[in-house]
Short mmCIF file of the C-alpha atoms (twelve columns), coordinates in Angstrom:
data_MODEL
# 
_entry.id   MODEL 
# 
loop_
_atom_site.group_PDB 
_atom_site.id 
_atom_site.type_symbol 
_atom_site.label_atom_id 
_atom_site.label_alt_id 
_atom_site.label_comp_id 
_atom_site.label_asym_id 
_atom_site.label_seq_id 
_atom_site.Cartn_x 
_atom_site.Cartn_y 
_atom_site.Cartn_z 
_atom_site.pdbx_PDB_model_num 
ATOM 1   C CA . UNK A 1   -3.816  -31.628 -4.018  1 
ATOM 2   C CA . UNK A 2   -4.496  -31.944 -7.754  1 
ATOM 3   C CA . UNK A 3   -4.236  -28.784 -9.864  1 
ATOM 4   C CA . UNK A 4   -7.413  -27.126 -11.063 1 
ATOM 5   C CA . UNK A 5   -8.569  -27.225 -14.687 1 
ATOM 6   C CA . UNK A 6   -7.481  -23.605 -15.089 1 
ATOM 7   C CA . UNK A 7   -4.048  -24.301 -13.626 1 
ATOM 8   C CA . UNK A 8   -3.584  -27.186 -16.059 1 
ATOM 9   C CA . UNK A 9   -4.715  -25.075 -18.995 1 
ATOM 10  C CA . UNK A 10  -2.225  -22.306 -18.300 1 
ATOM 11  C CA . UNK A 11  0.596   -24.493 -16.990 1 
ATOM 12  C CA . UNK A 12  2.758   -24.281 -20.094 1 
ATOM 13  C CA . UNK A 13  1.885   -20.714 -21.021 1 
ATOM 14  C CA . UNK A 14  2.864   -18.718 -17.948 1 
ATOM 15  C CA . UNK A 15  6.106   -16.785 -17.900 1 
ATOM 16  C CA . UNK A 16  7.950   -14.729 -15.333 1 
ATOM 17  C CA . UNK A 17  8.760   -11.173 -16.391 1 
ATOM 18  C CA . UNK A 18  12.384  -10.069 -15.969 1 
ATOM 19  C CA . UNK A 19  13.113  -6.365  -16.414 1 
ATOM 20  C CA . UNK A 20  16.865  -5.951  -16.877 1 
ATOM 21  C CA . UNK A 21  17.903  -2.347  -16.306 1 
ATOM 22  C CA . UNK A 22  21.227  -0.580  -15.973 1 
ATOM 23  C CA . UNK A 23  20.972  -0.142  -12.195 1 
ATOM 24  C CA . UNK A 24  18.739  -3.049  -11.154 1 
ATOM 25  C CA . UNK A 25  16.919  -6.169  -12.309 1 
ATOM 26  C CA . UNK A 26  13.319  -6.802  -11.371 1 
ATOM 27  C CA . UNK A 27  11.223  -9.976  -11.347 1 
ATOM 28  C CA . UNK A 28  7.426   -10.005 -11.657 1 
ATOM 29  C CA . UNK A 29  5.207   -13.084 -11.582 1 
ATOM 30  C CA . UNK A 30  1.494   -12.675 -12.285 1 
ATOM 31  C CA . UNK A 31  -1.059  -15.481 -12.042 1 
ATOM 32  C CA . UNK A 32  -4.274  -15.929 -14.024 1 
ATOM 33  C CA . UNK A 33  -7.264  -16.586 -11.796 1 
ATOM 34  C CA . UNK A 34  -11.035 -16.710 -12.372 1 
ATOM 35  C CA . UNK A 35  -11.141 -13.204 -10.837 1 
ATOM 36  C CA . UNK A 36  -8.418  -11.779 -13.051 1 
ATOM 37  C CA . UNK A 37  -4.698  -11.207 -12.799 1 
ATOM 38  C CA . UNK A 38  -3.020  -11.454 -9.395  1 
ATOM 39  C CA . UNK A 39  0.512   -10.456 -8.433  1 
ATOM 40  C CA . UNK A 40  2.285   -13.551 -7.134  1 
ATOM 41  C CA . UNK A 41  5.830   -12.318 -6.717  1 
ATOM 42  C CA . UNK A 42  7.980   -9.212  -7.056  1 
ATOM 43  C CA . UNK A 43  11.697  -8.956  -6.486  1 
ATOM 44  C CA . UNK A 44  14.460  -6.462  -7.149  1 
ATOM 45  C CA . UNK A 45  18.258  -6.630  -6.928  1 
ATOM 46  C CA . UNK A 46  20.623  -3.716  -7.632  1 
ATOM 47  C CA . UNK A 47  23.398  -4.033  -10.198 1 
ATOM 48  C CA . UNK A 48  26.883  -2.668  -9.807  1 
ATOM 49  C CA . UNK A 49  28.053  -0.079  -12.308 1 
ATOM 50  C CA . UNK A 50  29.555  -1.544  -15.439 1 
ATOM 51  C CA . UNK A 51  27.500  -4.740  -15.726 1 
ATOM 52  C CA . UNK A 52  25.098  -3.046  -18.149 1 
ATOM 53  C CA . UNK A 53  25.845  0.270   -19.836 1 
ATOM 54  C CA . UNK A 54  23.190  2.014   -21.926 1 
ATOM 55  C CA . UNK A 55  21.350  -1.265  -22.369 1 
ATOM 56  C CA . UNK A 56  24.419  -3.223  -23.532 1 
ATOM 57  C CA . UNK A 57  25.537  -6.163  -21.368 1 
ATOM 58  C CA . UNK A 58  29.229  -5.742  -20.510 1 
ATOM 59  C CA . UNK A 59  29.589  -8.517  -17.929 1 
ATOM 60  C CA . UNK A 60  27.323  -11.467 -18.680 1 
ATOM 61  C CA . UNK A 61  28.623  -13.691 -15.878 1 
ATOM 62  C CA . UNK A 62  27.899  -11.114 -13.185 1 
ATOM 63  C CA . UNK A 63  24.431  -10.548 -14.616 1 
ATOM 64  C CA . UNK A 64  23.733  -14.290 -14.465 1 
ATOM 65  C CA . UNK A 65  24.936  -14.388 -10.856 1 
ATOM 66  C CA . UNK A 66  22.525  -11.604 -9.875  1 
ATOM 67  C CA . UNK A 67  19.670  -13.238 -11.773 1 
ATOM 68  C CA . UNK A 68  20.210  -16.421 -9.732  1 
ATOM 69  C CA . UNK A 69  20.108  -14.360 -6.538  1 
ATOM 70  C CA . UNK A 70  16.907  -12.671 -7.682  1 
ATOM 71  C CA . UNK A 71  15.116  -15.961 -8.409  1 
ATOM 72  C CA . UNK A 72  16.260  -17.426 -5.103  1 
ATOM 73  C CA . UNK A 73  15.145  -14.395 -3.085  1 
ATOM 74  C CA . UNK A 74  11.786  -14.262 -4.893  1 
ATOM 75  C CA . UNK A 75  11.195  -18.028 -4.519  1 
ATOM 76  C CA . UNK A 76  10.002  -18.094 -8.117  1 
ATOM 77  C CA . UNK A 77  9.592   -21.591 -9.571  1 
ATOM 78  C CA . UNK A 78  8.767   -20.630 -13.158 1 
ATOM 79  C CA . UNK A 79  11.517  -21.422 -15.667 1 
ATOM 80  C CA . UNK A 80  10.098  -19.693 -18.741 1 
ATOM 81  C CA . UNK A 81  11.082  -16.046 -18.959 1 
ATOM 82  C CA . UNK A 82  9.761   -13.011 -20.793 1 
ATOM 83  C CA . UNK A 83  12.485  -10.380 -21.092 1 
ATOM 84  C CA . UNK A 84  12.879  -7.221  -23.145 1 
ATOM 85  C CA . UNK A 85  15.528  -5.651  -25.302 1 
ATOM 86  C CA . UNK A 86  16.164  -1.924  -24.846 1 
ATOM 87  C CA . UNK A 87  14.485  -0.109  -27.721 1 
ATOM 88  C CA . UNK A 88  17.582  1.740   -28.915 1 
ATOM 89  C CA . UNK A 89  19.242  -1.512  -30.012 1 
ATOM 90  C CA . UNK A 90  16.103  -2.560  -31.883 1 
ATOM 91  C CA . UNK A 91  15.165  -1.038  -35.244 1 
ATOM 92  C CA . UNK A 92  11.386  -0.798  -35.622 1 
ATOM 93  C CA . UNK A 93  9.896   -0.136  -39.036 1 
ATOM 94  C CA . UNK A 94  6.213   0.363   -39.843 1 
ATOM 95  C CA . UNK A 95  5.106   -0.129  -43.411 1 
ATOM 96  C CA . UNK A 96  2.051   -0.906  -45.558 1 
ATOM 97  C CA . UNK A 97  2.200   -4.073  -47.674 1 
ATOM 98  C CA . UNK A 98  -0.139  -6.145  -49.816 1 
ATOM 99  C CA . UNK A 99  -2.293  -8.583  -47.870 1 
ATOM 100 C CA . UNK A 100 -0.601  -11.924 -47.146 1 
ATOM 101 C CA . UNK A 101 -0.338  -14.399 -44.303 1 
ATOM 102 C CA . UNK A 102 2.482   -14.295 -41.757 1 
ATOM 103 C CA . UNK A 103 4.451   -17.128 -43.407 1 
ATOM 104 C CA . UNK A 104 4.446   -15.290 -46.741 1 
ATOM 105 C CA . UNK A 105 5.349   -12.044 -44.976 1 
ATOM 106 C CA . UNK A 106 8.412   -13.555 -43.304 1 
ATOM 107 C CA . UNK A 107 9.579   -15.111 -46.567 1 
ATOM 108 C CA . UNK A 108 9.199   -11.805 -48.400 1 
ATOM 109 C CA . UNK A 109 11.166  -9.920  -45.732 1 
ATOM 110 C CA . UNK A 110 14.011  -12.442 -45.998 1 
ATOM 111 C CA . UNK A 111 13.987  -12.301 -49.812 1 
ATOM 112 C CA . UNK A 112 14.042  -8.506  -49.793 1 
ATOM 113 C CA . UNK A 113 16.117  -8.021  -46.621 1 
ATOM 114 C CA . UNK A 114 17.969  -4.968  -47.906 1 
ATOM 115 C CA . UNK A 115 14.690  -3.084  -48.227 1 
ATOM 116 C CA . UNK A 116 13.138  -3.991  -44.872 1 
ATOM 117 C CA . UNK A 117 16.103  -4.733  -42.591 1 
ATOM 118 C CA . UNK A 118 18.546  -1.882  -41.875 1 
ATOM 119 C CA . UNK A 119 21.720  -3.996  -41.756 1 
ATOM 120 C CA . UNK A 120 24.087  -4.909  -44.580 1 
ATOM 121 C CA . UNK A 121 24.456  -8.563  -43.513 1 
ATOM 122 C CA . UNK A 122 21.035  -10.075 -42.809 1 
ATOM 123 C CA . UNK A 123 22.638  -13.274 -41.444 1 
ATOM 124 C CA . UNK A 124 23.860  -11.272 -38.445 1 
ATOM 125 C CA . UNK A 125 20.428  -10.041 -37.416 1 
ATOM 126 C CA . UNK A 126 17.201  -11.451 -36.062 1 
ATOM 127 C CA . UNK A 127 13.825  -10.009 -36.973 1 
ATOM 128 C CA . UNK A 128 10.205  -10.401 -36.025 1 
ATOM 129 C CA . UNK A 129 7.092   -9.009  -37.642 1 
ATOM 130 C CA . UNK A 130 3.511   -8.324  -36.630 1 
ATOM 131 C CA . UNK A 131 0.490   -7.717  -38.836 1 
ATOM 132 C CA . UNK A 132 -1.357  -4.801  -37.209 1 
ATOM 133 C CA . UNK A 133 -4.411  -4.876  -39.495 1 
ATOM 134 C CA . UNK A 134 -5.855  -3.155  -42.517 1 
ATOM 135 C CA . UNK A 135 -4.365  0.130   -43.689 1 
ATOM 136 C CA . UNK A 136 -6.706  3.049   -43.033 1 
ATOM 137 C CA . UNK A 137 -5.873  4.775   -46.333 1 
ATOM 138 C CA . UNK A 138 -5.721  1.800   -48.701 1 
ATOM 139 C CA . UNK A 139 -8.006  -1.250  -48.228 1 
ATOM 140 C CA . UNK A 140 -5.709  -3.309  -50.475 1 
ATOM 141 C CA . UNK A 141 -2.843  -2.885  -47.988 1 
ATOM 142 C CA . UNK A 142 -2.165  -4.051  -44.435 1 
ATOM 143 C CA . UNK A 143 -0.067  -2.327  -41.783 1 
ATOM 144 C CA . UNK A 144 2.974   -4.278  -40.625 1 
ATOM 145 C CA . UNK A 145 5.546   -3.681  -37.891 1 
ATOM 146 C CA . UNK A 146 9.022   -5.164  -38.417 1 
ATOM 147 C CA . UNK A 147 11.475  -5.232  -35.506 1 
ATOM 148 C CA . UNK A 148 15.107  -6.254  -35.974 1 
ATOM 149 C CA . UNK A 149 18.257  -6.393  -33.844 1 
ATOM 150 C CA . UNK A 150 21.770  -7.793  -34.032 1 
ATOM 151 C CA . UNK A 151 21.972  -11.453 -33.101 1 
ATOM 152 C CA . UNK A 152 24.981  -10.962 -30.829 1 
ATOM 153 C CA . UNK A 153 23.136  -8.404  -28.686 1 
ATOM 154 C CA . UNK A 154 20.118  -10.687 -28.364 1 
ATOM 155 C CA . UNK A 155 22.422  -13.619 -27.583 1 
ATOM 156 C CA . UNK A 156 23.980  -11.731 -24.668 1 
ATOM 157 C CA . UNK A 157 20.561  -11.341 -23.037 1 
ATOM 158 C CA . UNK A 158 19.316  -14.877 -23.728 1 
ATOM 159 C CA . UNK A 159 22.535  -16.594 -22.623 1 
ATOM 160 C CA . UNK A 160 22.753  -14.572 -19.395 1 
ATOM 161 C CA . UNK A 161 19.264  -15.837 -18.523 1 
ATOM 162 C CA . UNK A 162 19.542  -19.386 -19.835 1 
ATOM 163 C CA . UNK A 163 22.901  -19.961 -18.134 1 
ATOM 164 C CA . UNK A 164 21.045  -20.046 -14.807 1 
ATOM 165 C CA . UNK A 165 18.701  -22.793 -15.969 1 
ATOM 166 C CA . UNK A 166 15.765  -20.797 -17.352 1 
ATOM 167 C CA . UNK A 167 14.525  -20.492 -20.921 1 
ATOM 168 C CA . UNK A 168 13.730  -17.246 -22.710 1 
ATOM 169 C CA . UNK A 169 10.255  -17.951 -24.068 1 
ATOM 170 C CA . UNK A 170 9.514   -14.370 -25.142 1 
ATOM 171 C CA . UNK A 171 11.875  -11.559 -26.054 1 
ATOM 172 C CA . UNK A 172 9.933   -8.296  -26.168 1 
ATOM 173 C CA . UNK A 173 10.929  -4.650  -26.649 1 
ATOM 174 C CA . UNK A 174 10.813  -2.402  -23.574 1 
ATOM 175 C CA . UNK A 175 8.449   0.185   -25.078 1 
ATOM 176 C CA . UNK A 176 5.968   -2.523  -26.097 1 
ATOM 177 C CA . UNK A 177 6.128   -4.149  -22.647 1 
ATOM 178 C CA . UNK A 178 5.261   -0.750  -21.182 1 
ATOM 179 C CA . UNK A 179 2.271   -0.567  -23.535 1 
ATOM 180 C CA . UNK A 180 1.076   -4.014  -22.403 1 
ATOM 181 C CA . UNK A 181 1.086   -2.888  -18.759 1 
ATOM 182 C CA . UNK A 182 -0.778  0.293   -19.654 1 
ATOM 183 C CA . UNK A 183 -3.469  -1.387  -21.752 1 
ATOM 184 C CA . UNK A 184 -4.184  -4.000  -19.079 1 
ATOM 185 C CA . UNK A 185 -4.752  -1.344  -16.423 1 
ATOM 186 C CA . UNK A 186 -6.480  1.529   -18.220 1 
ATOM 187 C CA . UNK A 187 -9.484  2.112   -20.439 1 
ATOM 188 C CA . UNK A 188 -9.358  5.074   -22.794 1 
ATOM 189 C CA . UNK A 189 -11.191 6.259   -25.862 1 
ATOM 190 C CA . UNK A 190 -9.753  4.787   -29.070 1 
ATOM 191 C CA . UNK A 191 -9.221  8.317   -30.377 1 
ATOM 192 C CA . UNK A 192 -7.016  9.375   -27.458 1 
ATOM 193 C CA . UNK A 193 -3.319  9.770   -28.188 1 
ATOM 194 C CA . UNK A 194 -1.361  8.807   -25.083 1 
ATOM 195 C CA . UNK A 195 2.353   9.249   -24.416 1 
ATOM 196 C CA . UNK A 196 3.828   6.466   -22.301 1 
ATOM 197 C CA . UNK A 197 7.035   7.601   -20.587 1 
ATOM 198 C CA . UNK A 198 9.246   5.270   -18.601 1 
ATOM 199 C CA . UNK A 199 12.130  7.294   -17.174 1 
ATOM 200 C CA . UNK A 200 14.646  4.726   -15.985 1 
ATOM 201 C CA . UNK A 201 18.160  5.129   -14.652 1 
ATOM 202 C CA . UNK A 202 19.948  5.518   -17.975 1 
ATOM 203 C CA . UNK A 203 17.247  5.160   -20.628 1 
ATOM 204 C CA . UNK A 204 13.919  6.931   -21.151 1 
ATOM 205 C CA . UNK A 205 11.334  4.927   -23.122 1 
ATOM 206 C CA . UNK A 206 8.822   6.951   -25.136 1 
ATOM 207 C CA . UNK A 207 5.894   5.149   -26.746 1 
ATOM 208 C CA . UNK A 208 3.028   7.145   -28.293 1 
ATOM 209 C CA . UNK A 209 -0.104  5.011   -28.664 1 
ATOM 210 C CA . UNK A 210 -3.657  5.294   -29.906 1 
ATOM 211 C CA . UNK A 211 -6.362  2.666   -29.719 1 
ATOM 212 C CA . UNK A 212 -3.964  -0.177  -28.926 1 
ATOM 213 C CA . UNK A 213 -1.566  0.760   -31.736 1 
ATOM 214 C CA . UNK A 214 1.913   2.148   -31.221 1 
ATOM 215 C CA . UNK A 215 2.249   5.201   -33.472 1 
ATOM 216 C CA . UNK A 216 5.802   6.165   -32.581 1 
ATOM 217 C CA . UNK A 217 8.578   4.907   -30.303 1 
ATOM 218 C CA . UNK A 218 11.901  6.350   -29.267 1 
ATOM 219 C CA . UNK A 219 14.451  5.506   -26.599 1 
ATOM 220 C CA . UNK A 220 16.600  8.319   -25.241 1 
ATOM 221 C CA . UNK A 221 19.966  7.483   -23.660 1 
ATOM 222 C CA . UNK A 222 19.422  9.746   -20.675 1 
ATOM 223 C CA . UNK A 223 17.569  9.064   -17.432 1 
ATOM 224 C CA . UNK A 224 17.477  9.463   -13.681 1 
ATOM 225 C CA . UNK A 225 21.193  8.812   -13.248 1 
ATOM 226 C CA . UNK A 226 21.769  12.115  -15.060 1 
ATOM 227 C CA . UNK A 227 19.950  13.950  -12.280 1 
ATOM 228 C CA . UNK A 228 21.664  11.923  -9.567  1 
ATOM 229 C CA . UNK A 229 25.142  12.576  -10.968 1 
ATOM 230 C CA . UNK A 230 24.458  16.303  -11.396 1 
ATOM 231 C CA . UNK A 231 23.152  16.491  -7.822  1 
ATOM 232 C CA . UNK A 232 26.204  14.587  -6.582  1 
ATOM 233 C CA . UNK A 233 28.550  16.987  -8.378  1 
ATOM 234 C CA . UNK A 234 26.651  20.087  -7.330  1 
ATOM 235 C CA . UNK A 235 26.498  19.212  -3.640  1 
ATOM 236 C CA . UNK A 236 29.775  17.322  -3.353  1 
ATOM 237 C CA . UNK A 237 28.117  14.177  -2.006  1 
ATOM 238 C CA . UNK A 238 28.489  10.504  -3.058  1 
ATOM 239 C CA . UNK A 239 26.316  9.268   -5.928  1 
ATOM 240 C CA . UNK A 240 24.555  6.785   -3.629  1 
ATOM 241 C CA . UNK A 241 23.598  9.528   -1.165  1 
ATOM 242 C CA . UNK A 242 22.315  11.734  -3.966  1 
ATOM 243 C CA . UNK A 243 20.209  8.817   -5.238  1 
ATOM 244 C CA . UNK A 244 18.542  8.447   -1.835  1 
ATOM 245 C CA . UNK A 245 17.664  12.097  -1.276  1 
ATOM 246 C CA . UNK A 246 16.549  12.609  -4.892  1 
ATOM 247 C CA . UNK A 247 13.098  11.158  -4.280  1 
ATOM 248 C CA . UNK A 248 12.521  12.489  -0.770  1 
ATOM 249 C CA . UNK A 249 9.800   15.003  -0.016  1 
ATOM 250 C CA . UNK A 250 11.875  18.103  0.675   1 
ATOM 251 C CA . UNK A 251 11.188  21.845  0.411   1 
ATOM 252 C CA . UNK A 252 10.141  23.659  -2.745  1 
ATOM 253 C CA . UNK A 253 13.595  25.083  -3.439  1 
ATOM 254 C CA . UNK A 254 15.148  21.594  -3.530  1 
ATOM 255 C CA . UNK A 255 12.304  20.383  -5.737  1 
ATOM 256 C CA . UNK A 256 13.015  23.223  -8.166  1 
ATOM 257 C CA . UNK A 257 16.727  22.352  -8.076  1 
ATOM 258 C CA . UNK A 258 16.001  18.751  -9.041  1 
ATOM 259 C CA . UNK A 259 13.683  19.732  -11.872 1 
ATOM 260 C CA . UNK A 260 16.324  22.080  -13.230 1 
ATOM 261 C CA . UNK A 261 18.838  19.221  -13.156 1 
ATOM 262 C CA . UNK A 262 16.358  17.131  -15.150 1 
ATOM 263 C CA . UNK A 263 16.418  19.580  -18.063 1 
ATOM 264 C CA . UNK A 264 18.336  17.181  -20.418 1 
ATOM 265 C CA . UNK A 265 15.561  14.594  -19.980 1 
ATOM 266 C CA . UNK A 266 12.707  17.057  -20.373 1 
ATOM 267 C CA . UNK A 267 14.281  18.599  -23.445 1 
ATOM 268 C CA . UNK A 268 14.565  15.222  -25.203 1 
ATOM 269 C CA . UNK A 269 10.949  14.351  -24.351 1 
ATOM 270 C CA . UNK A 270 9.792   17.740  -25.619 1 
ATOM 271 C CA . UNK A 271 11.766  17.373  -28.862 1 
ATOM 272 C CA . UNK A 272 10.321  13.909  -29.412 1 
ATOM 273 C CA . UNK A 273 6.742   15.104  -29.017 1 
ATOM 274 C CA . UNK A 274 7.337   18.123  -31.257 1 
ATOM 275 C CA . UNK A 275 8.751   15.828  -33.949 1 
ATOM 276 C CA . UNK A 276 5.822   13.414  -33.627 1 
ATOM 277 C CA . UNK A 277 3.238   16.194  -33.845 1 
ATOM 278 C CA . UNK A 278 4.876   17.724  -36.923 1 
ATOM 279 C CA . UNK A 279 5.217   14.338  -38.647 1 
ATOM 280 C CA . UNK A 280 1.605   13.352  -37.911 1 
ATOM 281 C CA . UNK A 281 0.101   16.569  -39.223 1 
ATOM 282 C CA . UNK A 282 -0.589  18.275  -35.924 1 
ATOM 283 C CA . UNK A 283 -2.169  15.413  -33.954 1 
ATOM 284 C CA . UNK A 284 -2.860  16.483  -30.382 1 
ATOM 285 C CA . UNK A 285 -1.521  14.457  -27.469 1 
ATOM 286 C CA . UNK A 286 -4.277  13.924  -24.902 1 
ATOM 287 C CA . UNK A 287 -2.453  12.422  -21.965 1 
ATOM 288 C CA . UNK A 288 0.962   11.546  -20.579 1 
ATOM 289 C CA . UNK A 289 1.437   8.484   -18.377 1 
ATOM 290 C CA . UNK A 290 4.716   8.454   -16.436 1 
ATOM 291 C CA . UNK A 291 6.557   5.502   -14.898 1 
ATOM 292 C CA . UNK A 292 10.094  4.559   -13.925 1 
ATOM 293 C CA . UNK A 293 12.181  5.483   -10.911 1 
ATOM 294 C CA . UNK A 294 12.193  9.161   -11.861 1 
ATOM 295 C CA . UNK A 295 8.414   9.348   -11.525 1 
ATOM 296 C CA . UNK A 296 9.019   9.315   -7.747  1 
ATOM 297 C CA . UNK A 297 10.768  12.697  -7.872  1 
ATOM 298 C CA . UNK A 298 8.428   15.190  -6.173  1 
ATOM 299 C CA . UNK A 299 6.782   17.498  -8.702  1 
ATOM 300 C CA . UNK A 300 8.035   15.796  -11.875 1 
ATOM 301 C CA . UNK A 301 4.612   14.726  -13.154 1 
ATOM 302 C CA . UNK A 302 3.158   18.195  -12.596 1 
ATOM 303 C CA . UNK A 303 6.206   19.733  -14.284 1 
ATOM 304 C CA . UNK A 304 5.743   17.523  -17.363 1 
ATOM 305 C CA . UNK A 305 2.038   18.410  -17.547 1 
ATOM 306 C CA . UNK A 306 2.821   22.118  -17.457 1 
ATOM 307 C CA . UNK A 307 5.727   21.933  -19.865 1 
ATOM 308 C CA . UNK A 308 4.010   19.716  -22.430 1 
ATOM 309 C CA . UNK A 309 0.613   21.379  -21.986 1 
ATOM 310 C CA . UNK A 310 -1.534  18.308  -21.391 1 
ATOM 311 C CA . UNK A 311 -2.698  16.170  -18.494 1 
ATOM 312 C CA . UNK A 312 -0.147  13.862  -16.882 1 
ATOM 313 C CA . UNK A 313 -0.278  11.177  -14.217 1 
ATOM 314 C CA . UNK A 314 1.767   8.306   -12.840 1 
ATOM 315 C CA . UNK A 315 1.173   4.868   -14.300 1 
ATOM 316 C CA . UNK A 316 -0.264  2.437   -11.782 1 
ATOM 317 C CA . UNK A 317 0.645   -1.054  -13.064 1 
ATOM 318 C CA . UNK A 318 -1.567  -2.573  -10.356 1 
ATOM 319 C CA . UNK A 319 -4.653  -0.529  -11.166 1 
ATOM 320 C CA . UNK A 320 -6.506  -3.667  -12.314 1 
ATOM 321 C CA . UNK A 321 -4.113  -6.298  -11.027 1 
ATOM 322 C CA . UNK A 322 -4.879  -7.456  -7.519  1 
ATOM 323 C CA . UNK A 323 -2.557  -8.828  -4.856  1 
ATOM 324 C CA . UNK A 324 -2.770  -10.827 -1.657  1 
ATOM 325 C CA . UNK A 325 -2.801  -8.269  1.153   1 
ATOM 326 C CA . UNK A 326 -1.368  -10.893 3.498   1 
ATOM 327 C CA . UNK A 327 1.743   -10.986 1.294   1 
ATOM 328 C CA . UNK A 328 1.952   -7.410  0.023   1 
ATOM 329 C CA . UNK A 329 0.741   -4.419  2.002   1 
ATOM 330 C CA . UNK A 330 -0.509  -1.246  0.316   1 
ATOM 331 C CA . UNK A 331 2.558   0.774   1.285   1 
ATOM 332 C CA . UNK A 332 4.841   -1.759  -0.423  1 
ATOM 333 C CA . UNK A 333 2.733   -1.822  -3.591  1 
ATOM 334 C CA . UNK A 334 2.785   1.971   -3.684  1 
ATOM 335 C CA . UNK A 335 6.580   1.894   -3.311  1 
ATOM 336 C CA . UNK A 336 7.206   -0.561  -6.150  1 
ATOM 337 C CA . UNK A 337 4.544   0.731   -8.561  1 
ATOM 338 C CA . UNK A 338 6.767   3.345   -10.279 1 
ATOM 339 C CA . UNK A 339 9.480   0.793   -11.087 1 
ATOM 340 C CA . UNK A 340 7.306   -2.264  -11.791 1 
ATOM 341 C CA . UNK A 341 5.630   -1.268  -15.064 1 
ATOM 342 C CA . UNK A 342 8.023   -2.938  -17.525 1 
ATOM 343 C CA . UNK A 343 8.179   -6.121  -15.449 1 
ATOM 344 C CA . UNK A 344 4.392   -6.227  -15.197 1 
ATOM 345 C CA . UNK A 345 4.064   -5.817  -18.959 1 
ATOM 346 C CA . UNK A 346 6.446   -8.728  -19.490 1 
ATOM 347 C CA . UNK A 347 4.779   -10.916 -16.857 1 
ATOM 348 C CA . UNK A 348 1.400   -10.400 -18.572 1 
ATOM 349 C CA . UNK A 349 2.677   -11.997 -21.769 1 
ATOM 350 C CA . UNK A 350 1.734   -15.592 -22.449 1 
ATOM 351 C CA . UNK A 351 3.418   -18.095 -24.716 1 
ATOM 352 C CA . UNK A 352 0.311   -18.357 -26.882 1 
ATOM 353 C CA . UNK A 353 0.736   -14.631 -27.660 1 
ATOM 354 C CA . UNK A 354 3.582   -15.484 -30.025 1 
# 
């Protein structure tokens, strides 16, 4: 059967989203249809300890091996990949500059690298830039975001993926991928200030957004594994067993125990919001949206709402993305929703975005 006009139009633009975490890698494929976005494929494979540590690839060959297994298990045929760098290895700078086109902007950044790129040797880094729009305080200026990272760290990610026969078409930043998933699935007032939290195994992404603009990002090198390890030590049980019981619905005393063990995470989130509020002249946060494996811990969302004194809820990355109920049942979608947000954000990217 011949492909449809729409299939031909999007044939070269679709990508598969690959979320590479410390404890697992996830694959998300989303199709464009006349009725909107549809989940085509989701897959997940755990990673052994030591392959990735705090977002840094330590064993590229093993990562490539697991990526091959993931593609095979998911039966994904797409060869163009959207992946993300962990935010703590990316330096993001927001600045106001005179109006110019993107070509002129890139040339200026290269000419004045020492001012805009936070590395002594600009030949060892890669940067990208994005013109956000006009500056609210000065009509003669435009707001620009500049993101930069060491070439060797980027190379580790791209080569691990491309060694299995795929091509990295888009390299995003985890916090921005989270924002893409959020904006596709929710409609909020442009004045609302929303905190997007993705509490992963070893890294917590924090992205504070308003009206489609990221106001502040931070990645904290602490996550759900902190709770798991503390629970393992406290109860004298293996890490793997602690990981399983961590997200089970158990009695209130155990729930309280887990939340107490999560204090290092909560403290860093609280400090980040306090810093943001003080730097932005007392802006009020309206809402917290929580994702990541830790969002499955009973009571964590309610605890964050109480502690940070604003409404909080779990992010549903399939709120406006449909799925074939003959392939995915509702229970499965509910199970993967907490851990799928970054992958969904990546899978929603298209090559014509860049």
